[in-house]
PDB file of C-alpha atoms in Angstrom:
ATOM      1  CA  UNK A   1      78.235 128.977 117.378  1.00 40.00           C
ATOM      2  CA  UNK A   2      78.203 129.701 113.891  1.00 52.00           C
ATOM      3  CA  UNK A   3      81.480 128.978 111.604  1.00 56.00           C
ATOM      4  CA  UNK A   4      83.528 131.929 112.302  1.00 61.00           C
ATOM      5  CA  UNK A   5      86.279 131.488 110.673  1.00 85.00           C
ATOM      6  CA  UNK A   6      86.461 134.324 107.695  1.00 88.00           C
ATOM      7  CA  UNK A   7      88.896 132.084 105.916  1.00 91.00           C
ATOM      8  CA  UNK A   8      86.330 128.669 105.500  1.00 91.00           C
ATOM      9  CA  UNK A   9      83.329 131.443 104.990  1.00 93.00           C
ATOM     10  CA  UNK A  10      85.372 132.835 102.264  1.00 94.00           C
ATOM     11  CA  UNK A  11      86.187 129.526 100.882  1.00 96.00           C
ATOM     12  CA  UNK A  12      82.563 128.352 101.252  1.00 97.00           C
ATOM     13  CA  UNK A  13      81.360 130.985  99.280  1.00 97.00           C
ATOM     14  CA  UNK A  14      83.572 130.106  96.543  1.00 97.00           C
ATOM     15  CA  UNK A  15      83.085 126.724  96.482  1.00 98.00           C
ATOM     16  CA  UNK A  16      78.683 126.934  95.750  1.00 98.00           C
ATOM     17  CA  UNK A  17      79.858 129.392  92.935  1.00 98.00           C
ATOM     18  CA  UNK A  18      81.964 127.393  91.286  1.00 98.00           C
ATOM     19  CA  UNK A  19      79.858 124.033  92.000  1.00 98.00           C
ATOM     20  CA  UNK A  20      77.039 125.841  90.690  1.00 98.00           C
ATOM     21  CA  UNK A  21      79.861 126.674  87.083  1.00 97.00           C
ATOM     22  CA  UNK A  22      80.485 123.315  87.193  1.00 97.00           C
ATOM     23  CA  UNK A  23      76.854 122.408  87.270  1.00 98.00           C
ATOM     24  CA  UNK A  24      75.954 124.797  84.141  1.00 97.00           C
ATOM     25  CA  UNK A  25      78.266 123.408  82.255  1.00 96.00           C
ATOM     26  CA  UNK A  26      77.250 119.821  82.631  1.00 97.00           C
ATOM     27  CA  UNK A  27      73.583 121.035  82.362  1.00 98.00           C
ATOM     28  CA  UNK A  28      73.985 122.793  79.129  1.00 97.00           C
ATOM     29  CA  UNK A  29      75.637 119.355  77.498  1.00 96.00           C
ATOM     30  CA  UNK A  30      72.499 117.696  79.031  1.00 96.00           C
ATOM     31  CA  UNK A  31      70.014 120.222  77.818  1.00 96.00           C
ATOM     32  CA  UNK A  32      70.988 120.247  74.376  1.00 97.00           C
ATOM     33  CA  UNK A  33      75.002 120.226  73.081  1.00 97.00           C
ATOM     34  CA  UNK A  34      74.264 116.452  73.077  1.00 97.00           C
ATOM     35  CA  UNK A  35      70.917 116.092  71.369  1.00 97.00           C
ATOM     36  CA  UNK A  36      72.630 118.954  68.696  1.00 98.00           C
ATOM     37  CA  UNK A  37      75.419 116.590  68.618  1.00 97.00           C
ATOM     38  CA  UNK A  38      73.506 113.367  68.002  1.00 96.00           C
ATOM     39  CA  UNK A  39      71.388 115.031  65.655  1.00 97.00           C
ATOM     40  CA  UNK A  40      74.543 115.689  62.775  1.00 97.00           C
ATOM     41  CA  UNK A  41      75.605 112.284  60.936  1.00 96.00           C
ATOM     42  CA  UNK A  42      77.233 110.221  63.241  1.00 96.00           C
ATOM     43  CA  UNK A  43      80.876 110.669  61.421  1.00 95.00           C
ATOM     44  CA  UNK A  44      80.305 114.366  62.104  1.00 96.00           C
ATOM     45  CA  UNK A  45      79.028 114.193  65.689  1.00 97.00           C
ATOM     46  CA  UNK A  46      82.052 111.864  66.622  1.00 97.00           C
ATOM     47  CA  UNK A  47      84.452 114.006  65.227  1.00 96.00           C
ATOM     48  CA  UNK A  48      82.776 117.062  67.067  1.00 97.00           C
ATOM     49  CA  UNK A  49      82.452 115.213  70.277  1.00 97.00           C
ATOM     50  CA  UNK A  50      85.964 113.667  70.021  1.00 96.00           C
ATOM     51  CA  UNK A  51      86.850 117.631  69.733  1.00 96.00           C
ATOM     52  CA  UNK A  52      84.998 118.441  72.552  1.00 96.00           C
ATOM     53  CA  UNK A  53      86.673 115.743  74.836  1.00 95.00           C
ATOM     54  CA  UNK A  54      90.399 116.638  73.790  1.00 94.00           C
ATOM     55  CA  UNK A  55      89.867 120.727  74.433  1.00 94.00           C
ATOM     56  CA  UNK A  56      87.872 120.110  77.480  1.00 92.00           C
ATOM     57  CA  UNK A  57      90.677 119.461  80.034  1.00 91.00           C
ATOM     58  CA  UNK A  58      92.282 123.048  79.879  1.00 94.00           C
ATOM     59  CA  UNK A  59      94.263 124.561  82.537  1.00 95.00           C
ATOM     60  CA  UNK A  60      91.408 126.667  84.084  1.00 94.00           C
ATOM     61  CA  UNK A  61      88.267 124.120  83.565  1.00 94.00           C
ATOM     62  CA  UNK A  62      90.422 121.865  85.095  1.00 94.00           C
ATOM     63  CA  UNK A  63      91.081 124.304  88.289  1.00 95.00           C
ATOM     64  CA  UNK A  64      87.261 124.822  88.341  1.00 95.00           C
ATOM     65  CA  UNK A  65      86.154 121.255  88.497  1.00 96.00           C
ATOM     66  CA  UNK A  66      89.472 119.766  90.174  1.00 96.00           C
ATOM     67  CA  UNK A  67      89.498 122.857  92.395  1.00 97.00           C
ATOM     68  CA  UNK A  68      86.239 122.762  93.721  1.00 98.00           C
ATOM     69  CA  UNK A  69      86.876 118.928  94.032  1.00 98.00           C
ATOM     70  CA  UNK A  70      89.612 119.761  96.424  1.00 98.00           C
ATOM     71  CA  UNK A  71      87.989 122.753  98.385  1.00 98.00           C
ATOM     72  CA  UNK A  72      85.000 121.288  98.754  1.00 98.00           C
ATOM     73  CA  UNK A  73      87.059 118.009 100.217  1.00 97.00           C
ATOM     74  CA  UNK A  74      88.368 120.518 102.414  1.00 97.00           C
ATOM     75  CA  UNK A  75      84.945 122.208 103.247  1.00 97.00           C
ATOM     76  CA  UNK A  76      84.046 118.549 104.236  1.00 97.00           C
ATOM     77  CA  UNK A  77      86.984 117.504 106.533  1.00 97.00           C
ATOM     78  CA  UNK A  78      85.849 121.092 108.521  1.00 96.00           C
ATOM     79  CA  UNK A  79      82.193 119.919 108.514  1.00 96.00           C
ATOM     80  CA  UNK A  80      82.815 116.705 109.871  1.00 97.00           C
ATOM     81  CA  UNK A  81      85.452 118.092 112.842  1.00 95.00           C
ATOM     82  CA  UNK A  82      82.532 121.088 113.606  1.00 93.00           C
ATOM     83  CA  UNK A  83      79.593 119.346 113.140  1.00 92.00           C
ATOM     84  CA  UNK A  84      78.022 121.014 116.112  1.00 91.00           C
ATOM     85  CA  UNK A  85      78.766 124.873 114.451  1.00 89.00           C
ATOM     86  CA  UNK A  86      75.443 125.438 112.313  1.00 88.00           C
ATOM     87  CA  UNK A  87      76.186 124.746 108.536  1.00 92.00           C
ATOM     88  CA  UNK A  88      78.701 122.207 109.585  1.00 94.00           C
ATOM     89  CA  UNK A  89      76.821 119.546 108.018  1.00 96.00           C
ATOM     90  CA  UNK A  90      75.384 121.217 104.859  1.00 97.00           C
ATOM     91  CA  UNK A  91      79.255 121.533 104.489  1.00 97.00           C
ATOM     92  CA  UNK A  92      80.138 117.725 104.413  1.00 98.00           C
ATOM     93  CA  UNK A  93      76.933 117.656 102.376  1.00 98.00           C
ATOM     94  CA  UNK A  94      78.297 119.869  99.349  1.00 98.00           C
ATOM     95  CA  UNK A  95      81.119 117.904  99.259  1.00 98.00           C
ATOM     96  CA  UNK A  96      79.976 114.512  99.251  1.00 98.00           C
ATOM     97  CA  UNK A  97      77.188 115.617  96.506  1.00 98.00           C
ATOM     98  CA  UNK A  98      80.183 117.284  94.565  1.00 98.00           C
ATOM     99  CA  UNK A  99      82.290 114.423  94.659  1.00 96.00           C
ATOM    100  CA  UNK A 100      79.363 112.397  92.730  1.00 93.00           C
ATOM    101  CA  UNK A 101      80.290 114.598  89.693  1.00 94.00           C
ATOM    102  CA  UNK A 102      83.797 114.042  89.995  1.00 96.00           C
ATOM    103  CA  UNK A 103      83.466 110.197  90.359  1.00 96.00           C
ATOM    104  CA  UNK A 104      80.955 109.910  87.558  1.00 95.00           C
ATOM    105  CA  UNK A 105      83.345 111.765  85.398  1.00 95.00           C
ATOM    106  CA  UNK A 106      86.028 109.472  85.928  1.00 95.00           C
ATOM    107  CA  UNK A 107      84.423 105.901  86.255  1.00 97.00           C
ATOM    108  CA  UNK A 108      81.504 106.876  83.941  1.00 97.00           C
ATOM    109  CA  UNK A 109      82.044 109.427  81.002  1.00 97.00           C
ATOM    110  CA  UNK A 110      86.272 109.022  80.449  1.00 96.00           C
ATOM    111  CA  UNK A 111      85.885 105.187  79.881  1.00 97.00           C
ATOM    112  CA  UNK A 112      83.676 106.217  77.209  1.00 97.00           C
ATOM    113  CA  UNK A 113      85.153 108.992  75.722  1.00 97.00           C
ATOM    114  CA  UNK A 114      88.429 107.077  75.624  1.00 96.00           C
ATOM    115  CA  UNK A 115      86.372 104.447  73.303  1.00 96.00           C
ATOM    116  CA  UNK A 116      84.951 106.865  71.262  1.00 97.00           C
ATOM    117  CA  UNK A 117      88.229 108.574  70.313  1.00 95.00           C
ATOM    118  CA  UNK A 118      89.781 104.881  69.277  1.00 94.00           C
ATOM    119  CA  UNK A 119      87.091 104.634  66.940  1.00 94.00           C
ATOM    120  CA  UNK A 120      87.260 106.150  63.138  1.00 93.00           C
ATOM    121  CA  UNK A 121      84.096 108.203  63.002  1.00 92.00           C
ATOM    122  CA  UNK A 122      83.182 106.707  59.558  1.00 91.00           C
ATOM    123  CA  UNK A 123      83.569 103.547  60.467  1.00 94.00           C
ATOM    124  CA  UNK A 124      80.063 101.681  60.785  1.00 95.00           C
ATOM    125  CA  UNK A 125      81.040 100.239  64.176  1.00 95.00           C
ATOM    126  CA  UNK A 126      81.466 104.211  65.698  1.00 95.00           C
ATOM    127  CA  UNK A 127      77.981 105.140  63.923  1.00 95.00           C
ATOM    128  CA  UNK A 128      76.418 101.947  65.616  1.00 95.00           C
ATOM    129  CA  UNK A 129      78.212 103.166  69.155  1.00 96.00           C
ATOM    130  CA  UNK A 130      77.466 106.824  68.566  1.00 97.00           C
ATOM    131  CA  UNK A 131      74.043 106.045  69.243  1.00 94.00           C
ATOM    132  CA  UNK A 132      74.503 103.952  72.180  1.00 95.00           C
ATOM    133  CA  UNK A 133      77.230 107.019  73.440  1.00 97.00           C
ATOM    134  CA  UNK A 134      74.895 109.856  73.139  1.00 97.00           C
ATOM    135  CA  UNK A 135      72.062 108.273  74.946  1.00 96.00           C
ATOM    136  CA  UNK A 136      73.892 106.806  77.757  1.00 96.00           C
ATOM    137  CA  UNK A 137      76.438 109.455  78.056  1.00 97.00           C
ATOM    138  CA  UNK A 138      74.047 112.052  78.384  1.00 97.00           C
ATOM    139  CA  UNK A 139      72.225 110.243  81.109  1.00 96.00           C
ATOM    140  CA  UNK A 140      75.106 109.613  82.874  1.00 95.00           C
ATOM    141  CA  UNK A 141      74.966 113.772  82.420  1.00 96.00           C
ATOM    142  CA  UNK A 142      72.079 113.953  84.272  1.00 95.00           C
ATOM    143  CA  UNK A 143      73.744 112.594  87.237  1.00 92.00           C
ATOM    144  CA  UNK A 144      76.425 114.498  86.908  1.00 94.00           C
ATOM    145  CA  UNK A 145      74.529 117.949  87.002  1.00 97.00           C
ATOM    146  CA  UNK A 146      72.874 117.128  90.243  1.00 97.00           C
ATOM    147  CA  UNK A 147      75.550 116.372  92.394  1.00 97.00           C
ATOM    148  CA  UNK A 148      77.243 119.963  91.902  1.00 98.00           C
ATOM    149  CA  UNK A 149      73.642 121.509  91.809  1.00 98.00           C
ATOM    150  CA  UNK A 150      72.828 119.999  94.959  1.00 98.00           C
ATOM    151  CA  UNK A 151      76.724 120.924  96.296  1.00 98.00           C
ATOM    152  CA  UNK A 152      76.106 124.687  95.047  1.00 98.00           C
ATOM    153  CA  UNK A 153      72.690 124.664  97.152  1.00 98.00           C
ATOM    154  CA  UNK A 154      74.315 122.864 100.366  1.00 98.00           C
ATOM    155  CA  UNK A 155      77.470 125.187 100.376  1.00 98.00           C
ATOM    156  CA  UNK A 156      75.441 128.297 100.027  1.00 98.00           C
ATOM    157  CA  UNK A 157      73.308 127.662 102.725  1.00 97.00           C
ATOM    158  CA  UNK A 158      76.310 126.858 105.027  1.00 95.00           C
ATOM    159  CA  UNK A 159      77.426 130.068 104.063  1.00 94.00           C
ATOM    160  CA  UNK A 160      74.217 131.649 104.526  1.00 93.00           C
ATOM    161  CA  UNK A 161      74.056 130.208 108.105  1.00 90.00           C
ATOM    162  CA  UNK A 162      77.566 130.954 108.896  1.00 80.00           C
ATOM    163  CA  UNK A 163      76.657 134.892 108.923  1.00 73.00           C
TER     164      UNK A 163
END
């Protein structure tokens, strides 16, 4: 028995395309905003990242990645109850790989944005952290573009099964 409800196939479907947004935008800050951003003078790239962080939380980023947070939490409580429908578990999948994003975000990558907006960015201490930032922030990255990758691959192949 597939997942027949037209409602959670709908919502599925949604869910891997914005997980797979979400994961494009974390890849493209992995792939190169922050190398760009680490190569300007480290007064500059502060002040640009620093930018970054405060426009970043707009009303509809925030309803893609807190949105897809919450639909894919809902995607998983229906996996778990339905485990025995096929895509069931690809479904509690998704949602435990998207919540890596959303936990890394928070525990990982505010903590240090926070710190780098205390900092004046031509102070010598922010030019000696910039360089510590960049290179573990954008590793952090890295783990943050798999988890919705790997969501937008789980959810559409629940979808794709639910059919």
């Amino acid at each position: 028995m597939a997942i027949d409800n037209a409602f959670v196939r709908g919502l599925t479907l949604y869910t891997a395309i914005t997980s797979g947004v979400c994961a494009g935008i974390f890849y493209a800050f992995s792939a190169f905003v922050m190398s760009a951003l680490g190569n300007l003078p480290a007064g500059q790239g502060i002040a640009a990242m620093n930018s970054i962080n405060k426009q970043a939380p707009t009303f509809w980023f925030m309803v893609v990645l807190m949105g897809t947070a919450l639909t894919g939490l809902v995607l998983g409580v229906y996996g778990v109850f339905h485990l025995n429908r096929p895509g069931a578990l690809l479904l509690v999948v998704g949602a435990l790989a998207y919540l890596v994003a959303i936990v890394t975000t928070g525990a990982f990558h505010v903590p240090r944005n926070d710190r780098l907006l205390g900092m004046d960015p031509e102070s010598v201490a922010a030019a000696d952290y910039w360089r510590t930032y960049v290179t573990e922030w954008t590793w952090g990255n890295h783990l943050r573009v798999v988890g919705p990758l790997v969501a937008a691959v789980a959810f559409t192949v629940a979808w794709r099964q639910s059919r």
